[in-house]
Tab-separated table of C-alpha atoms and ligand atoms in Angstrom:
chain	number	residue	atom	x	y	z
A	5	MET	CA	130.008	79.319	105.668
A	6	LYS	CA	131.406	82.207	107.745
A	7	ARG	CA	130.398	82.150	111.409
A	8	ILE	CA	129.160	85.435	112.828
A	9	LEU	CA	128.678	85.955	116.531
A	10	ILE	CA	126.046	88.682	116.870
A	11	THR	CA	125.067	90.826	119.857
A	12	GLY	CA	121.763	92.709	119.767
A	13	SER	CA	120.179	90.088	117.492
A	14	THR	CA	116.790	90.631	119.173
A	15	GLY	CA	116.812	94.371	118.404
A	16	LEU	CA	115.307	96.468	115.619
A	17	ILE	CA	118.286	96.153	113.272
A	18	GLY	CA	119.949	92.927	114.438
A	19	SER	CA	116.802	90.851	114.025
A	20	ARG	CA	116.465	91.946	110.390
A	21	ILE	CA	120.133	91.143	109.689
A	22	VAL	CA	119.590	87.588	110.903
A	23	GLU	CA	116.309	87.297	108.969
A	24	LEU	CA	117.789	88.422	105.648
A	25	LEU	CA	121.244	86.839	105.793
A	26	ALA	CA	120.477	83.526	107.543
A	27	GLU	CA	121.164	81.516	104.385
A	28	LYS	CA	124.483	83.209	103.715
A	29	TYR	CA	126.154	83.126	107.130
A	30	THR	CA	125.911	81.023	110.272
A	31	PHE	CA	124.733	83.423	112.975
A	32	ILE	CA	125.463	82.687	116.617
A	33	PRO	CA	123.281	85.023	118.698
A	34	LEU	CA	124.730	86.167	122.017
A	35	LEU	CA	121.448	86.731	123.833
A	36	GLN	CA	121.231	89.046	126.827
A	37	SER	CA	119.128	86.396	128.583
A	38	GLU	CA	122.199	84.129	128.482
A	39	VAL	CA	125.093	86.578	128.474
A	40	ASP	CA	124.818	90.130	129.787
A	41	ILE	CA	127.707	91.848	128.020
A	42	THR	CA	128.283	94.127	131.025
A	43	ASP	CA	129.415	91.005	132.903
A	44	HIS	CA	132.939	90.797	131.503
A	45	ASP	CA	133.908	87.429	132.984
A	46	THR	CA	130.765	85.651	131.769
A	47	THR	CA	131.207	87.277	128.358
A	48	ALA	CA	134.851	86.200	128.165
A	49	ARG	CA	133.958	82.605	129.110
A	50	ALA	CA	131.139	82.501	126.549
A	51	LEU	CA	133.280	83.850	123.716
A	52	ASN	CA	136.149	81.593	124.627
A	53	ALA	CA	133.924	78.557	124.239
A	54	LEU	CA	132.617	79.618	120.804
A	55	SER	CA	134.140	79.443	117.376
A	56	PHE	CA	133.431	82.459	115.124
A	57	ASP	CA	135.071	84.486	112.351
A	58	TYR	CA	133.361	87.839	113.019
A	59	LEU	CA	131.668	89.551	115.925
A	60	LEU	CA	128.883	91.831	114.717
A	61	HIS	CA	128.266	94.059	117.721
A	62	LEU	CA	124.901	95.814	117.755
A	63	ALA	CA	123.888	95.483	121.422
A	64	ALA	CA	123.636	98.888	123.016
A	65	TYR	CA	121.810	101.116	125.437
A	66	THR	CA	119.763	102.950	122.775
A	67	ASN	CA	117.345	105.160	124.744
A	68	VAL	CA	118.637	108.641	123.917
A	69	ASP	CA	116.590	110.462	126.579
A	70	GLY	CA	117.068	107.708	129.176
A	71	ALA	CA	120.843	107.899	128.722
A	72	GLU	CA	120.908	111.334	130.371
A	73	GLN	CA	119.495	109.843	133.610
A	74	GLU	CA	121.166	106.415	133.413
A	75	ARG	CA	124.662	107.464	132.435
A	76	GLU	CA	126.451	104.757	134.355
A	77	LEU	CA	124.400	101.912	132.885
A	78	CYS	CA	124.677	103.452	129.407
A	79	ARG	CA	128.440	103.685	129.779
A	80	LYS	CA	128.761	100.094	131.005
A	81	ILE	CA	126.799	98.728	128.038
A	82	ASN	CA	128.000	101.039	125.287
A	83	VAL	CA	131.630	101.690	126.224
A	84	ASP	CA	133.013	99.177	128.730
A	85	ALA	CA	131.299	96.117	127.233
A	86	THR	CA	132.437	97.115	123.733
A	87	ALA	CA	136.057	97.429	124.897
A	88	ASN	CA	135.836	94.017	126.581
A	89	LEU	CA	134.337	92.430	123.456
A	90	LEU	CA	137.255	93.754	121.401
A	91	THR	CA	139.723	92.220	123.858
A	92	GLN	CA	137.968	88.851	123.521
A	93	CYS	CA	137.886	89.098	119.716
A	94	LYS	CA	141.602	89.829	119.588
A	95	ALA	CA	142.299	86.825	121.809
A	96	LYS	CA	140.281	84.649	119.407
A	97	GLY	CA	141.719	86.183	116.238
A	98	ALA	CA	138.189	87.185	115.155
A	99	ARG	CA	137.230	90.340	113.282
A	100	MET	CA	134.930	92.827	114.998
A	101	ILE	CA	132.315	95.028	113.345
A	102	HIS	CA	131.102	97.709	115.730
A	103	ILE	CA	127.800	99.431	114.982
A	104	SER	CA	127.686	103.129	115.792
A	105	THR	CA	125.508	106.155	115.110
A	106	ASP	CA	125.349	109.581	113.469
A	107	PHE	CA	124.623	110.920	116.981
A	108	VAL	CA	128.406	111.099	117.480
A	109	PHE	CA	128.237	114.361	115.461
A	110	ASP	CA	127.104	117.732	116.791
A	111	GLY	CA	124.929	118.731	113.806
A	112	LYS	CA	125.854	122.383	114.224
A	113	LYS	CA	126.147	124.927	111.446
A	114	LYS	CA	129.737	125.620	110.410
A	115	GLY	CA	131.761	128.361	108.732
A	116	VAL	CA	133.121	131.704	109.911
A	117	HIS	CA	129.667	133.168	110.317
A	118	GLY	CA	128.074	129.909	111.479
A	119	THR	CA	125.652	129.767	108.582
A	120	GLU	CA	127.021	126.884	106.504
A	121	LEU	CA	125.115	123.575	106.740
A	122	PRO	CA	127.464	120.740	107.678
A	123	ILE	CA	127.929	117.479	105.765
A	124	TYR	CA	129.252	114.543	107.749
A	125	THR	CA	131.467	112.029	105.985
A	126	GLU	CA	133.411	109.153	107.500
A	127	ALA	CA	136.322	111.583	107.890
A	128	SER	CA	134.371	114.227	109.859
A	129	GLU	CA	135.309	114.840	113.453
A	130	PRO	CA	132.731	113.626	116.008
A	131	ASN	CA	131.640	116.011	118.748
A	132	PRO	CA	128.655	114.506	120.576
A	133	ILE	CA	126.136	116.822	122.235
A	134	ALA	CA	124.275	114.362	124.494
A	135	TYR	CA	125.257	111.357	126.591
A	136	TYR	CA	124.084	108.553	124.277
A	137	GLY	CA	126.203	109.996	121.434
A	138	GLN	CA	129.074	110.568	123.859
A	139	SER	CA	129.004	106.919	124.959
A	140	LYS	CA	128.879	105.676	121.355
A	141	TYR	CA	131.810	107.948	120.484
A	142	GLU	CA	133.833	106.640	123.409
A	143	ALA	CA	133.063	103.101	122.198
A	144	GLU	CA	134.352	104.070	118.738
A	145	GLN	CA	137.556	105.382	120.281
A	146	ALA	CA	137.971	102.149	122.248
A	147	VAL	CA	137.915	100.049	119.054
A	148	LYS	CA	139.247	102.495	116.420
A	149	GLY	CA	141.887	100.973	114.156
A	150	GLU	CA	141.185	97.485	115.515
A	151	ALA	CA	137.569	96.963	114.457
A	152	MET	CA	135.398	98.096	111.564
A	153	ILE	CA	133.127	100.963	112.682
A	154	VAL	CA	129.788	101.303	110.859
A	155	ARG	CA	127.602	104.329	111.577
A	156	LEU	CA	123.857	104.162	110.952
A	157	SER	CA	121.201	106.862	110.953
A	158	TYR	CA	117.427	106.849	111.551
A	159	PRO	CA	116.796	103.209	110.550
A	160	TYR	CA	113.297	102.044	109.616
A	161	ARG	CA	111.741	98.789	108.438
A	162	LYS	CA	108.402	97.385	107.375
A	163	SER	CA	107.461	95.617	110.592
A	164	PHE	CA	108.907	94.656	113.966
A	165	ASP	CA	106.506	94.152	116.851
A	166	ALA	CA	109.037	94.652	119.655
A	167	LYS	CA	109.960	98.239	118.743
A	168	ARG	CA	108.502	100.989	116.570
A	169	ASP	CA	111.033	102.961	114.553
A	170	PHE	CA	110.298	106.626	113.748
A	171	VAL	CA	108.392	105.845	110.523
A	172	ARG	CA	106.033	103.363	112.170
A	173	THR	CA	105.632	105.666	115.208
A	174	ILE	CA	104.572	108.596	113.029
A	175	ARG	CA	102.317	106.418	110.890
A	176	TYR	CA	100.683	104.898	113.995
A	177	LEU	CA	100.010	108.290	115.611
A	178	LEU	CA	98.679	109.779	112.380
A	179	GLU	CA	96.377	106.806	111.889
A	180	GLN	CA	95.031	107.488	115.399
A	181	GLY	CA	94.142	110.977	114.107
A	182	LYS	CA	96.729	112.668	116.352
A	183	THR	CA	98.127	116.075	115.413
A	184	LEU	CA	101.929	115.949	115.385
A	185	THR	CA	104.434	118.757	115.655
A	186	MET	CA	107.536	118.033	113.617
A	187	VAL	CA	110.778	119.967	113.380
A	188	GLN	CA	111.173	122.174	110.340
A	189	ASP	CA	114.666	123.612	110.875
A	190	SER	CA	116.635	120.369	111.059
A	191	LEU	CA	117.848	117.522	108.821
A	192	ILE	CA	117.861	113.779	109.386
A	193	THR	CA	119.110	110.996	107.103
A	194	PRO	CA	116.617	108.101	107.229
A	195	THR	CA	117.892	104.675	106.190
A	196	PHE	CA	115.939	101.608	105.070
A	197	ILE	CA	117.120	98.707	107.248
A	198	ASP	CA	117.094	96.216	104.354
A	199	ASP	CA	119.647	98.480	102.619
A	200	ILE	CA	121.748	98.497	105.805
A	201	VAL	CA	121.704	94.686	105.766
A	202	ASN	CA	122.887	94.595	102.127
A	203	GLY	CA	125.597	97.120	102.975
A	204	LEU	CA	126.771	95.033	105.921
A	205	ASP	CA	126.835	91.926	103.757
A	206	TYR	CA	129.170	93.792	101.375
A	207	LEU	CA	131.333	95.087	104.227
A	208	ILE	CA	131.688	91.638	105.791
A	209	GLN	CA	133.119	90.459	102.470
A	210	HIS	CA	135.342	93.542	102.123
A	211	TYR	CA	136.456	93.809	105.727
A	212	SER	CA	138.833	96.514	106.892
A	213	THR	CA	139.297	98.329	110.175
A	214	ASP	CA	138.002	101.615	108.745
A	215	ILE	CA	134.942	103.754	109.417
A	216	TYR	CA	131.890	103.447	107.146
A	217	HIS	CA	128.558	105.225	106.906
A	218	LEU	CA	125.607	103.060	105.847
A	219	VAL	CA	123.027	105.795	105.394
A	220	GLY	CA	120.111	106.746	103.140
A	221	ALA	CA	120.772	108.668	99.916
A	222	GLU	CA	118.942	111.765	101.063
A	223	SER	CA	118.608	114.049	104.082
A	224	ILE	CA	115.240	115.591	104.825
A	225	THR	CA	113.600	117.744	107.492
A	226	PRO	CA	111.545	115.752	110.026
A	227	TYR	CA	108.564	117.913	108.971
A	228	ASP	CA	108.921	116.889	105.301
A	229	ALA	CA	109.568	113.281	106.371
A	230	GLY	CA	106.280	113.327	108.295
A	231	LYS	CA	104.405	114.679	105.273
A	232	LEU	CA	105.925	112.013	103.039
A	233	ILE	CA	104.856	109.311	105.508
A	234	ALA	CA	101.311	110.731	105.588
A	235	ARG	CA	101.140	110.821	101.781
A	236	THR	CA	102.511	107.275	101.473
A	237	TRP	CA	99.635	105.862	103.528
A	238	HIS	CA	97.002	108.363	102.321
A	239	ILE	CA	96.627	110.072	105.691
A	240	ASN	CA	95.679	113.735	106.055
A	241	GLU	CA	99.036	115.547	105.991
A	242	LYS	CA	97.507	118.598	107.667
A	243	LEU	CA	97.815	116.610	110.908
A	244	ILE	CA	101.516	117.536	110.767
A	245	GLN	CA	102.380	120.970	112.113
A	246	PRO	CA	105.821	122.622	111.978
A	247	VAL	CA	107.785	123.362	115.134
A	248	SER	CA	111.272	124.743	115.685
A	249	TYR	CA	114.182	122.572	116.825
A	250	ALA	CA	114.637	124.756	119.932
A	251	GLU	CA	110.979	124.405	120.922
A	252	TYR	CA	110.742	120.661	120.236
A	253	PHE	CA	113.835	119.628	122.175
A	254	LYS	CA	113.248	121.892	125.192
A	255	GLY	CA	113.892	119.693	128.253
A	256	LYS	CA	114.942	116.665	126.151
A	257	ALA	CA	118.327	115.223	125.206
A	258	LEU	CA	119.554	117.113	122.150
A	259	ARG	CA	119.804	115.356	118.787
A	260	PRO	CA	122.191	116.685	116.097
A	261	GLN	CA	120.222	119.465	114.376
A	262	TRP	CA	121.684	119.365	110.861
A	263	ALA	CA	122.479	115.666	110.488
A	264	ARG	CA	123.295	115.414	106.811
A	265	ILE	CA	125.278	112.197	106.839
A	266	VAL	CA	126.833	110.827	103.675
A	267	SER	CA	128.885	107.848	102.639
A	268	THR	CA	131.998	108.651	100.614
A	269	LYS	CA	132.986	105.004	100.207
A	270	GLY	CA	130.767	104.031	97.309
A	271	ILE	CA	127.999	102.322	99.283
A	272	THR	CA	124.801	103.938	98.068
A	273	MET	CA	121.371	103.364	99.559
A	274	GLN	CA	117.858	104.308	98.585
A	275	SER	CA	116.329	107.705	99.270
A	276	PHE	CA	113.598	108.082	101.884
A	277	ALA	CA	110.879	108.200	99.205
A	278	GLU	CA	112.198	104.986	97.635
A	279	GLY	CA	112.491	103.262	101.017
A	280	LEU	CA	108.917	104.195	101.939
A	281	LYS	CA	107.763	102.774	98.627
A	282	CYS	CA	109.399	99.443	99.573
A	283	LEU	CA	107.541	99.465	102.906
A	284	ASN	CA	104.263	100.036	101.147
A	285	GLU	CA	104.737	97.239	98.604
A	286	SER	CA	103.516	93.643	99.045
B	324	NAP	N1	117.689	102.509	116.263
B	324	NAP	C1	118.317	103.604	115.878
B	324	NAP	O1	117.693	104.661	115.665
B	324	NAP	C2	119.818	103.585	115.652
B	324	NAP	C3	120.399	104.624	114.907
B	324	NAP	C4	121.786	104.608	114.691
B	324	NAP	C5	122.564	103.588	115.239
B	324	NAP	N2	121.960	102.610	115.990
B	324	NAP	C6	122.825	101.580	116.591
B	324	NAP	O2	122.441	100.326	116.049
B	324	NAP	C7	122.592	99.297	117.022
B	324	NAP	C8	121.311	98.502	117.129
B	324	NAP	O3	120.254	99.379	117.477
B	324	NAP	P1	118.741	98.856	117.607
B	324	NAP	O4	117.856	100.047	117.467
B	324	NAP	O5	118.552	97.669	116.738
B	324	NAP	O6	118.738	98.405	119.136
B	324	NAP	P2	117.492	97.960	120.031
B	324	NAP	O7	116.323	97.587	119.189
B	324	NAP	O8	117.314	98.996	121.097
B	324	NAP	O9	118.058	96.616	120.689
B	324	NAP	C9	119.145	96.666	121.570
B	324	NAP	C10	119.756	95.283	121.596
B	324	NAP	O10	120.840	95.279	122.530
B	324	NAP	C11	120.668	94.195	123.435
B	324	NAP	N3	121.255	94.538	124.722
B	324	NAP	C12	121.042	95.657	125.450
B	324	NAP	N4	121.734	95.596	126.601
B	324	NAP	C13	122.408	94.417	126.593
B	324	NAP	C14	123.280	93.777	127.509
B	324	NAP	N5	123.604	94.346	128.678
B	324	NAP	N6	123.782	92.554	127.194
B	324	NAP	C15	123.473	91.960	126.018
B	324	NAP	N7	122.649	92.521	125.101
B	324	NAP	C16	122.113	93.733	125.396
B	324	NAP	C17	119.146	94.026	123.531
B	324	NAP	O11	118.817	92.751	124.054
B	324	NAP	P3	117.326	92.493	124.670
B	324	NAP	O12	116.394	92.363	123.491
B	324	NAP	O13	117.489	91.237	125.434
B	324	NAP	O14	117.013	93.685	125.537
B	324	NAP	C18	118.761	94.198	122.064
B	324	NAP	O15	118.997	93.019	121.330
B	324	NAP	C19	123.017	99.993	118.317
B	324	NAP	O16	124.397	99.855	118.476
B	324	NAP	C20	122.642	101.442	118.100
B	324	NAP	O17	123.489	102.314	118.824
B	324	NAP	C21	120.613	102.574	116.190
């Protein structure tokens, strides 16, 4: 069985990877409580003492708004630690899979008149617009050509007590009877985490040091996503009110506005409607 050293195994996505693939691979979690990846010497000693075929690197500073205030910490975790992990992997002859994000893109309209909606493929040029995305892009540059880079977008899953993803956050607030304002002039590409896990399983078996997008089959406005969530759990969809991107993100870290992310490498995932159906089953 292949041995996979995994960082971020206690997080939203990492914990589901271990849950679903535990019978197929031997996972060796590198827990922050034992090894803080910003401590390069401790990390090097730990990796040196372990035997593994792949490093699946999910650990990150993931608070998009917090990153604006805590730039140094964000940089240490997302960029410097990633570069150090690659060095250790190379020394061990292990393959590295680095998890990244669609927030490396700017999400801006394109074309001569700036009216054309962008589509982001693996070949598109990143141009981050806030610090979290900037740090993840710098991490990509640190490992490019030497590790596989896998970008994810708006992941959601059925349950995970430690952290609510956007679907469970919206559902929770709606069930509390809260009125929510959701952006109407923007696109996101939600992705069912179980599909991400299947995609990663495939990529582990077809490893190359290329860039991949593991993203949902459909992009949708946050406003329509909110309505779909309300309908899925039979909640009054009138609780969702439209708001503009400019109004919603006033004073917050910017997210890419038109984040239509696609995979051009034959790895297809379910649409948001299909993913929500899976959450609602059993
Ligand atoms: N969630 C999203 O919306 C999203 C979207 C696109 C891409 N991604 C990418 O997917 C990956 C996983 O995201 P996630 O949402 O699953 O993350 P998460 O739930 O925020 O968990 C972060 C993980 O990183 C670990 N970690 C943080 N700092 C560390 C350090 N200094 N040393 C060792 N471990 C550390 C945490 O350990 P503790 O539990 O001990 O704190 C935790 O396991 C990240 O690379 C992220 O950039 C996420």
